[in-house]
């Protein structure tokens, strides 16, 4: 089942990294739920010695996601944060990283509270303004870490221009592609060196596994990440690897529906009298709509919208029935949340205000239910505002 070099996206999602199981021909990669492997004789084995280092189910997933993102190799971790932690190990004491200002709250917390203890410094800048990024570069800068769209206010970074800038200054460009998914955008095609995902989100897609992955393009980074994955040991377990592999098979068709429902819900909210503003890159009112059309294939299922006050947000969120009030995103079911008190609670209030994460902001991860049912639920909940 060899993929041809011109295989297209859905075909890659289904087949990359996967071969029929060598012992039985099983078409689905089995869950190799084992901690070790029996060796034929001293020093003679089948390439598998210990399951932190090697696991066929994890390897199948890593090959699959490397193919999907168009990278050379991928490494799967126990969570998206563990994947970001592995990227963090590429820097050492004295190094500096430039980060998208409104990055995911957990990423900010890890950089700000953990990596600064190792004498790594950070500048948080609006990466939609590359002049601002360039001004933040110092002789110690090693990496530009961007999220596009950002969580939750959906600012975009021009990936091709960011890669050009990073490489001109000999920096790595790392992209957290969790929010968009590789169906919507593949940063390596624009020049990124590293792409990471919380596989918890669109790649798995079914809200039943926590995991992360880093995709790399340069041999030196691949060698380092393989070493760190094994030596720090925050690997993705075989059952979770199998669940994500099952998820990536349907990534393309799920994303088509997320894109269609996302745009339709954003258009619905944009003209709703109770909604003051909608953040969605697929609306012509988004300040980077032209960039979104150039860089993204569809605009994804993530929307944030402003209701004006905590009380208004509370009334709406307490009234939803079909949409689930829950953290996380990228699952088949519609999830709705309140960034200021949920996903971004670890960001200090003053900083949240600067980032536009107001108390009246609501985030929705539009699922793949029938559009009419999502709209009806949002409509009845907005009636309570
Ligand atoms: C954009 C983004 N990056 C990284 C993470 C962290 O991933 P995980 O929760 O799998 O550790 C999240 C989690 O919500 C996220 O939204």
Short mmCIF file of C-alpha atoms and ligand atoms in Angstrom, two decimals:
data_model
loop_
_atom_site.label_atom_id
_atom_site.label_comp_id
_atom_site.label_asym_id
_atom_site.label_seq_id
_atom_site.Cartn_x
_atom_site.Cartn_y
_atom_site.Cartn_z
CA UNK A 1 0.00 0.00 0.00
CA UNK A 2 2.67 2.49 -1.06
CA UNK A 3 1.55 6.08 -1.46
CA UNK A 4 2.54 7.67 -4.74
CA UNK A 5 4.52 10.89 -4.44
CA UNK A 6 1.60 12.89 -5.89
CA UNK A 7 -1.05 11.43 -3.52
CA UNK A 8 -3.58 14.01 -2.42
CA UNK A 9 -4.62 15.13 1.06
CA UNK A 10 -7.43 12.67 1.92
CA UNK A 11 -5.41 9.76 0.55
CA UNK A 12 -2.40 10.80 2.63
CA UNK A 13 -4.58 11.06 5.77
CA UNK A 14 -5.82 7.51 5.23
CA UNK A 15 -2.63 5.78 4.22
CA UNK A 16 0.54 7.66 5.22
CA UNK A 17 2.67 5.77 7.73
CA UNK A 18 0.53 2.67 7.63
CA UNK A 19 1.25 -0.76 6.22
CA UNK A 20 -0.71 -3.96 6.78
CA UNK A 21 0.47 -5.52 10.03
CA UNK A 22 3.48 -7.71 9.13
CA UNK A 23 2.45 -10.66 11.32
CA UNK A 24 -1.21 -11.02 10.21
CA UNK A 25 -1.90 -8.58 7.37
CA UNK A 26 -4.43 -6.72 9.58
CA UNK A 27 -5.36 -3.60 7.61
CA UNK A 28 -5.62 -1.51 10.76
CA UNK A 29 -2.41 -1.01 12.73
CA UNK A 30 -2.94 -2.99 15.96
CA UNK A 31 -2.63 -1.48 19.43
CA UNK A 32 0.75 -2.86 20.50
CA UNK A 33 -0.05 -2.75 24.20
CA UNK A 34 3.32 -3.99 25.43
CA UNK A 35 6.11 -2.55 27.50
CA UNK A 36 8.91 -4.70 26.08
CA UNK A 37 9.86 -7.10 23.27
CA UNK A 38 11.47 -10.55 23.43
CA UNK A 39 14.90 -10.70 21.78
CA UNK A 40 15.91 -13.77 19.75
CA UNK A 41 19.37 -13.88 21.25
CA UNK A 42 21.73 -11.50 22.93
CA UNK A 43 21.99 -8.40 20.75
CA UNK A 44 19.56 -9.79 18.12
CA UNK A 45 16.06 -8.28 17.93
CA UNK A 46 13.53 -6.93 15.45
CA UNK A 47 14.33 -3.27 16.01
CA UNK A 48 12.07 -3.09 19.07
CA UNK A 49 13.64 -3.23 22.54
CA UNK A 50 11.58 -1.18 24.99
CA UNK A 51 8.27 0.61 24.46
CA UNK A 52 9.25 4.08 25.63
CA UNK A 53 11.74 4.08 22.77
CA UNK A 54 9.87 2.11 20.11
CA UNK A 55 6.22 1.24 19.64
CA UNK A 56 4.75 0.22 16.26
CA UNK A 57 1.37 1.90 16.89
CA UNK A 58 3.05 5.17 17.83
CA UNK A 59 5.42 4.89 14.89
CA UNK A 60 2.45 4.41 12.53
CA UNK A 61 0.84 7.58 13.91
CA UNK A 62 4.08 9.54 13.70
CA UNK A 63 4.57 8.51 10.06
CA UNK A 64 0.95 9.39 9.36
CA UNK A 65 1.12 12.90 10.81
CA UNK A 66 4.53 13.61 9.25
CA UNK A 67 2.90 12.77 5.89
CA UNK A 68 -0.19 14.88 6.59
CA UNK A 69 1.85 17.98 7.55
CA UNK A 70 4.44 17.42 4.81
CA UNK A 71 7.34 17.10 7.28
CA UNK A 72 10.23 14.63 7.42
CA UNK A 73 9.41 13.08 10.79
CA UNK A 74 6.98 13.45 13.68
CA UNK A 75 7.13 12.64 17.37
CA UNK A 76 4.04 11.94 19.45
CA UNK A 77 3.80 13.06 23.07
CA UNK A 78 1.49 12.55 26.03
CA UNK A 79 -0.25 15.91 25.48
CA UNK A 80 0.00 19.06 23.41
CA UNK A 81 1.83 20.68 26.31
CA UNK A 82 4.37 17.84 26.38
CA UNK A 83 4.94 18.48 22.65
CA UNK A 84 5.50 22.18 23.37
CA UNK A 85 7.80 21.13 26.23
CA UNK A 86 9.89 19.12 23.74
CA UNK A 87 10.17 22.18 21.48
CA UNK A 88 11.23 24.18 24.56
CA UNK A 89 14.20 21.83 25.04
CA UNK A 90 15.61 23.06 21.73
CA UNK A 91 16.56 26.25 23.59
CA UNK A 92 19.16 26.55 26.33
CA UNK A 93 19.99 29.02 29.11
CA UNK A 94 20.48 32.52 27.72
CA UNK A 95 18.37 31.90 24.59
CA UNK A 96 15.37 34.03 23.68
CA UNK A 97 12.09 33.12 21.99
CA UNK A 98 9.51 35.39 20.34
CA UNK A 99 5.95 34.18 20.86
CA UNK A 100 2.54 35.21 19.52
CA UNK A 101 1.13 37.55 22.15
CA UNK A 102 -2.19 35.81 22.57
CA UNK A 103 -0.93 32.28 22.53
CA UNK A 104 -2.90 29.52 24.28
CA UNK A 105 -2.95 30.24 28.05
CA UNK A 106 -1.23 26.96 28.93
CA UNK A 107 1.63 27.72 26.52
CA UNK A 108 2.09 31.14 28.10
CA UNK A 109 2.01 29.59 31.58
CA UNK A 110 4.64 26.98 30.65
CA UNK A 111 6.97 29.52 29.07
CA UNK A 112 6.44 32.15 31.77
CA UNK A 113 6.52 29.95 34.86
CA UNK A 114 8.68 26.98 33.87
CA UNK A 115 11.12 27.80 31.07
CA UNK A 116 12.07 31.19 32.51
CA UNK A 117 13.48 29.22 35.48
CA UNK A 118 15.97 27.74 33.02
CA UNK A 119 17.07 31.30 32.07
CA UNK A 120 15.27 31.24 28.72
CA UNK A 121 13.60 34.57 27.98
CA UNK A 122 10.49 35.41 25.98
CA UNK A 123 8.99 38.36 24.16
CA UNK A 124 5.25 38.25 23.49
CA UNK A 125 4.47 40.26 20.41
CA UNK A 126 1.63 40.70 17.97
CA UNK A 127 2.92 38.33 15.29
CA UNK A 128 0.33 39.62 12.84
CA UNK A 129 2.69 42.64 12.66
CA UNK A 130 6.02 41.31 11.42
CA UNK A 131 7.74 44.67 11.91
CA UNK A 132 6.99 44.25 15.61
CA UNK A 133 8.47 40.75 15.45
CA UNK A 134 11.63 42.03 13.75
CA UNK A 135 12.05 44.75 16.39
CA UNK A 136 11.92 42.09 19.13
CA UNK A 137 14.78 40.03 17.66
CA UNK A 138 17.99 40.14 19.71
CA UNK A 139 21.33 38.37 19.23
CA UNK A 140 20.03 35.71 21.67
CA UNK A 141 16.81 34.98 19.72
CA UNK A 142 16.61 31.39 18.47
CA UNK A 143 12.97 30.78 17.68
CA UNK A 144 9.75 32.43 16.56
CA UNK A 145 6.77 30.49 17.95
CA UNK A 146 3.44 31.42 16.40
CA UNK A 147 -0.15 30.37 16.66
CA UNK A 148 -2.39 31.21 13.73
CA UNK A 149 -5.27 31.70 14.17
CA UNK A 150 -4.71 32.64 17.79
CA UNK A 151 -6.82 31.29 20.58
CA UNK A 152 -9.40 32.73 21.11
CA UNK A 153 -9.43 36.05 19.20
CA UNK A 154 -8.43 34.57 15.84
CA UNK A 155 -5.55 36.86 14.83
CA UNK A 156 -3.52 35.52 11.91
CA UNK A 157 0.19 35.48 11.19
CA UNK A 158 1.39 35.57 7.58
CA UNK A 159 3.28 32.26 7.58
CA UNK A 160 5.27 32.76 4.37
CA UNK A 161 6.45 36.20 5.50
CA UNK A 162 7.16 34.94 9.05
CA UNK A 163 9.28 32.08 7.65
CA UNK A 164 11.21 34.49 5.43
CA UNK A 165 11.85 36.83 8.37
CA UNK A 166 12.83 33.98 10.71
CA UNK A 167 15.27 32.48 8.22
CA UNK A 168 16.81 35.86 7.39
CA UNK A 169 17.73 36.07 11.09
CA UNK A 170 18.70 32.40 11.41
CA UNK A 171 15.73 31.57 13.68
CA UNK A 172 13.52 28.48 13.66
CA UNK A 173 9.86 29.12 12.87
CA UNK A 174 7.65 26.87 15.02
CA UNK A 175 3.89 26.90 14.43
CA UNK A 176 1.16 25.64 16.74
CA UNK A 177 -1.30 24.45 14.09
CA UNK A 178 -3.87 23.09 16.54
CA UNK A 179 -6.58 25.65 15.85
CA UNK A 180 -6.53 25.37 12.07
CA UNK A 181 -5.70 21.66 11.53
CA UNK A 182 -3.54 20.56 8.60
CA UNK A 183 -6.61 20.38 6.34
CA UNK A 184 -6.99 24.14 6.68
CA UNK A 185 -3.29 25.05 6.56
CA UNK A 186 0.06 23.27 6.32
CA UNK A 187 2.72 25.63 7.71
CA UNK A 188 5.67 23.63 6.32
CA UNK A 189 4.47 24.49 2.81
CA UNK A 190 4.97 28.15 3.79
CA UNK A 191 8.47 27.52 5.17
CA UNK A 192 7.92 26.60 8.84
CA UNK A 193 10.63 24.42 10.40
CA UNK A 194 8.49 22.86 13.14
CA UNK A 195 4.76 22.29 13.47
CA UNK A 196 3.05 21.13 16.63
CA UNK A 197 -0.46 20.02 17.46
CA UNK A 198 -2.47 19.22 20.46
CA UNK A 199 -3.80 16.00 18.85
CA UNK A 200 -6.48 16.23 21.53
CA UNK A 201 -8.26 18.56 19.10
CA UNK A 202 -8.96 18.17 15.35
CA UNK A 203 -6.45 15.40 14.59
CA UNK A 204 -8.12 12.98 16.99
CA UNK A 205 -11.40 14.79 16.56
CA UNK A 206 -13.58 12.71 18.85
CA UNK A 207 -12.89 14.21 22.30
CA UNK A 208 -11.62 10.90 23.65
CA UNK A 209 -7.83 11.24 23.82
CA UNK A 210 -5.22 13.71 25.05
CA UNK A 211 -1.98 13.91 23.05
CA UNK A 212 0.47 16.05 21.15
CA UNK A 213 2.82 15.87 18.20
CA UNK A 214 5.80 17.77 16.82
CA UNK A 215 6.55 17.57 13.10
CA UNK A 216 10.08 18.49 12.03
CA UNK A 217 11.84 19.17 8.76
CA UNK A 218 15.55 19.44 9.61
CA UNK A 219 17.70 16.39 10.38
CA UNK A 220 19.37 18.05 13.35
CA UNK A 221 15.98 18.83 14.93
CA UNK A 222 14.72 15.31 14.17
CA UNK A 223 17.71 13.77 15.94
CA UNK A 224 17.24 16.04 18.94
CA UNK A 225 13.47 15.48 19.23
CA UNK A 226 13.89 11.69 18.99
CA UNK A 227 16.50 11.89 21.75
CA UNK A 228 14.31 14.10 23.95
CA UNK A 229 11.18 12.03 23.40
CA UNK A 230 13.02 8.97 24.65
CA UNK A 231 15.09 10.58 27.36
CA UNK A 232 12.34 12.77 28.88
CA UNK A 233 9.85 9.96 28.22
CA UNK A 234 6.57 11.90 27.76
CA UNK A 235 5.46 9.53 24.99
CA UNK A 236 1.95 8.99 23.67
CA UNK A 237 0.66 5.57 24.73
CA UNK A 238 -0.34 2.97 22.11
CA UNK A 239 -4.09 3.15 22.69
CA UNK A 240 -4.10 6.93 22.33
CA UNK A 241 -1.89 6.65 19.24
CA UNK A 242 -4.43 4.22 17.76
CA UNK A 243 -7.33 6.56 18.56
CA UNK A 244 -5.61 9.49 16.85
CA UNK A 245 -4.80 7.29 13.83
CA UNK A 246 -8.45 6.40 13.64
CA UNK A 247 -9.25 10.11 13.81
CA UNK A 248 -6.88 11.23 11.05
CA UNK A 249 -8.54 8.84 8.58
CA UNK A 250 -11.60 11.09 8.55
CA UNK A 251 -9.81 14.41 9.03
CA UNK A 252 -10.64 15.72 5.56
CA UNK A 253 -14.35 15.00 5.61
CA UNK A 254 -14.71 16.20 9.19
CA UNK A 255 -12.91 19.44 8.37
CA UNK A 256 -15.09 20.07 5.31
CA UNK A 257 -18.10 20.00 7.62
CA UNK A 258 -16.37 22.02 10.39
CA UNK A 259 -15.48 24.64 7.76
CA UNK A 260 -19.00 24.79 6.33
CA UNK A 261 -20.72 24.88 9.73
CA UNK A 262 -18.14 27.34 11.11
CA UNK A 263 -18.71 29.86 8.34
CA UNK A 264 -22.50 29.53 8.53
CA UNK A 265 -22.55 29.96 12.33
CA UNK A 266 -20.19 32.97 12.10
CA UNK A 267 -22.49 34.57 9.51
CA UNK A 268 -25.50 33.86 11.72
CA UNK A 269 -23.86 35.39 14.81
CA UNK A 270 -22.58 38.41 12.84
CA UNK A 271 -26.12 39.63 12.17
CA UNK A 272 -27.61 38.58 15.52
CA UNK A 273 -28.76 41.65 17.51
CA UNK A 274 -27.38 40.32 20.83
CA UNK A 275 -23.87 39.77 19.43
CA UNK A 276 -21.57 42.81 19.38
CA UNK A 277 -18.65 41.38 17.44
CA UNK A 278 -17.60 38.11 15.84
CA UNK A 279 -13.95 37.03 15.50
CA UNK A 280 -13.75 34.66 12.53
CA UNK A 281 -11.21 34.83 9.70
CA UNK A 282 -13.81 33.81 7.12
CA UNK A 283 -15.87 36.98 7.57
CA UNK A 284 -15.00 39.93 5.29
CA UNK A 285 -15.05 42.10 8.45
CA UNK A 286 -12.00 40.24 9.82
CA UNK A 287 -9.00 42.59 9.43
CA UNK A 288 -6.94 39.78 7.85
CA UNK A 289 -9.62 38.31 5.60
CA UNK A 290 -7.39 38.59 2.52
CA UNK A 291 -4.57 36.72 4.28
CA UNK A 292 -7.02 34.09 5.49
CA UNK A 293 -8.16 33.45 1.92
CA UNK A 294 -4.56 33.17 0.75
CA UNK A 295 -3.21 30.99 3.53
CA UNK A 296 -6.16 28.89 4.70
CA UNK A 297 -8.27 26.29 2.93
CA UNK A 298 -11.61 27.10 4.53
CA UNK A 299 -11.59 28.98 7.81
CA UNK A 300 -12.09 26.24 10.39
CA UNK A 301 -14.67 25.73 13.10
CA UNK A 302 -13.41 28.12 15.77
CA UNK A 303 -15.31 31.35 16.47
CA UNK A 304 -15.20 33.84 19.32
CA UNK A 305 -17.94 36.41 19.84
CA UNK A 306 -18.55 39.29 22.15
CA UNK A 307 -21.69 39.58 24.30
CA UNK A 308 -20.64 42.69 26.22
CA UNK A 309 -20.52 41.47 29.84
CA UNK A 310 -19.85 38.51 32.10
CA UNK A 311 -23.54 38.41 32.99
CA UNK A 312 -24.60 38.19 29.34
CA UNK A 313 -22.04 35.43 28.70
CA UNK A 314 -23.18 33.55 31.81
CA UNK A 315 -26.83 33.70 30.80
CA UNK A 316 -26.08 32.40 27.34
CA UNK A 317 -23.67 29.66 28.44
CA UNK A 318 -26.07 28.41 31.11
CA UNK A 319 -28.87 28.17 28.54
CA UNK A 320 -27.26 26.04 25.81
CA UNK A 321 -28.64 22.51 25.48
CA UNK A 322 -27.08 20.90 22.41
CA UNK A 323 -23.78 22.78 22.60
CA UNK A 324 -21.71 21.42 25.48
CA UNK A 325 -20.27 23.88 27.98
CA UNK A 326 -16.72 22.52 28.04
CA UNK A 327 -13.08 23.37 27.53
CA UNK A 328 -11.24 21.93 24.53
CA UNK A 329 -12.10 22.14 20.84
CA UNK A 330 -11.92 20.29 17.57
CA UNK A 331 -14.26 17.44 18.47
CA UNK A 332 -17.18 16.33 16.32
CA UNK A 333 -19.59 17.79 18.87
CA UNK A 334 -20.08 21.52 19.34
CA UNK A 335 -18.30 22.83 22.44
CA UNK A 336 -18.83 26.28 23.90
CA UNK A 337 -16.69 27.97 26.52
CA UNK A 338 -15.80 31.16 28.36
CA UNK A 339 -12.09 31.90 27.77
CA UNK A 340 -11.68 34.41 30.64
CA UNK A 341 -12.67 31.88 33.32
CA UNK A 342 -11.85 28.62 31.55
CA UNK A 343 -9.05 28.21 28.96
CA UNK A 344 -7.36 31.53 29.72
CA UNK A 345 -7.89 31.71 33.48
CA UNK A 346 -4.12 31.29 33.94
CA UNK A 347 -3.51 34.55 32.06
CA UNK A 348 -3.48 37.53 34.49
CA UNK A 349 -6.55 39.81 34.13
CA UNK A 350 -4.57 42.85 32.93
CA UNK A 351 -2.94 40.80 30.22
CA UNK A 352 -6.29 39.26 29.23
CA UNK A 353 -7.71 42.77 28.78
CA UNK A 354 -4.79 43.72 26.50
CA UNK A 355 -5.42 40.64 24.39
CA UNK A 356 -9.13 41.36 23.93
CA UNK A 357 -10.17 38.40 26.10
CA UNK A 358 -13.01 40.25 27.76
CA UNK A 359 -15.43 38.87 30.33
CA UNK A 360 -18.15 38.97 27.66
CA UNK A 361 -16.21 36.86 25.15
CA UNK A 362 -17.58 33.41 24.30
CA UNK A 363 -15.70 30.83 22.25
CA UNK A 364 -17.37 28.15 20.20
CA UNK A 365 -15.85 25.10 18.56
CA UNK A 366 -18.46 24.37 15.93
CA UNK A 367 -19.03 20.65 15.52
CA UNK A 368 -20.37 18.58 12.64
CA UNK A 369 -23.99 18.29 13.79
CA UNK A 370 -26.73 19.50 11.46
CA UNK A 371 -26.30 23.22 11.07
CA UNK A 372 -29.96 23.97 11.74
CA UNK A 373 -29.75 22.29 15.15
CA UNK A 374 -26.63 24.25 16.15
CA UNK A 375 -28.19 27.53 15.05
CA UNK A 376 -31.45 26.75 16.85
CA UNK A 377 -29.60 26.02 20.11
CA UNK A 378 -27.49 29.18 19.88
CA UNK A 379 -30.62 31.17 19.02
CA UNK A 380 -32.61 29.98 22.06
CA UNK A 381 -29.59 30.58 24.33
CA UNK A 382 -29.04 34.11 22.92
CA UNK A 383 -32.71 34.85 23.65
CA UNK A 384 -31.78 34.67 27.36
CA UNK A 385 -29.20 37.46 27.05
C1 LIG B 1 -3.69 26.04 20.59
C2 LIG B 1 -3.37 25.03 21.65
N1 LIG B 1 -2.11 24.59 21.79
C3 LIG B 1 -1.77 23.69 22.73
C4 LIG B 1 -2.71 23.20 23.61
C5 LIG B 1 -2.30 22.21 24.67
O1 LIG B 1 -2.70 20.92 24.34
P1 LIG B 1 -3.07 19.78 25.41
O2 LIG B 1 -4.29 20.24 26.15
O3 LIG B 1 -3.29 18.56 24.56
O4 LIG B 1 -1.89 19.64 26.32
C6 LIG B 1 -4.03 23.61 23.49
C7 LIG B 1 -5.06 23.09 24.43
O5 LIG B 1 -6.16 23.58 24.51
C8 LIG B 1 -4.37 24.57 22.49
O6 LIG B 1 -5.62 25.01 22.36
#
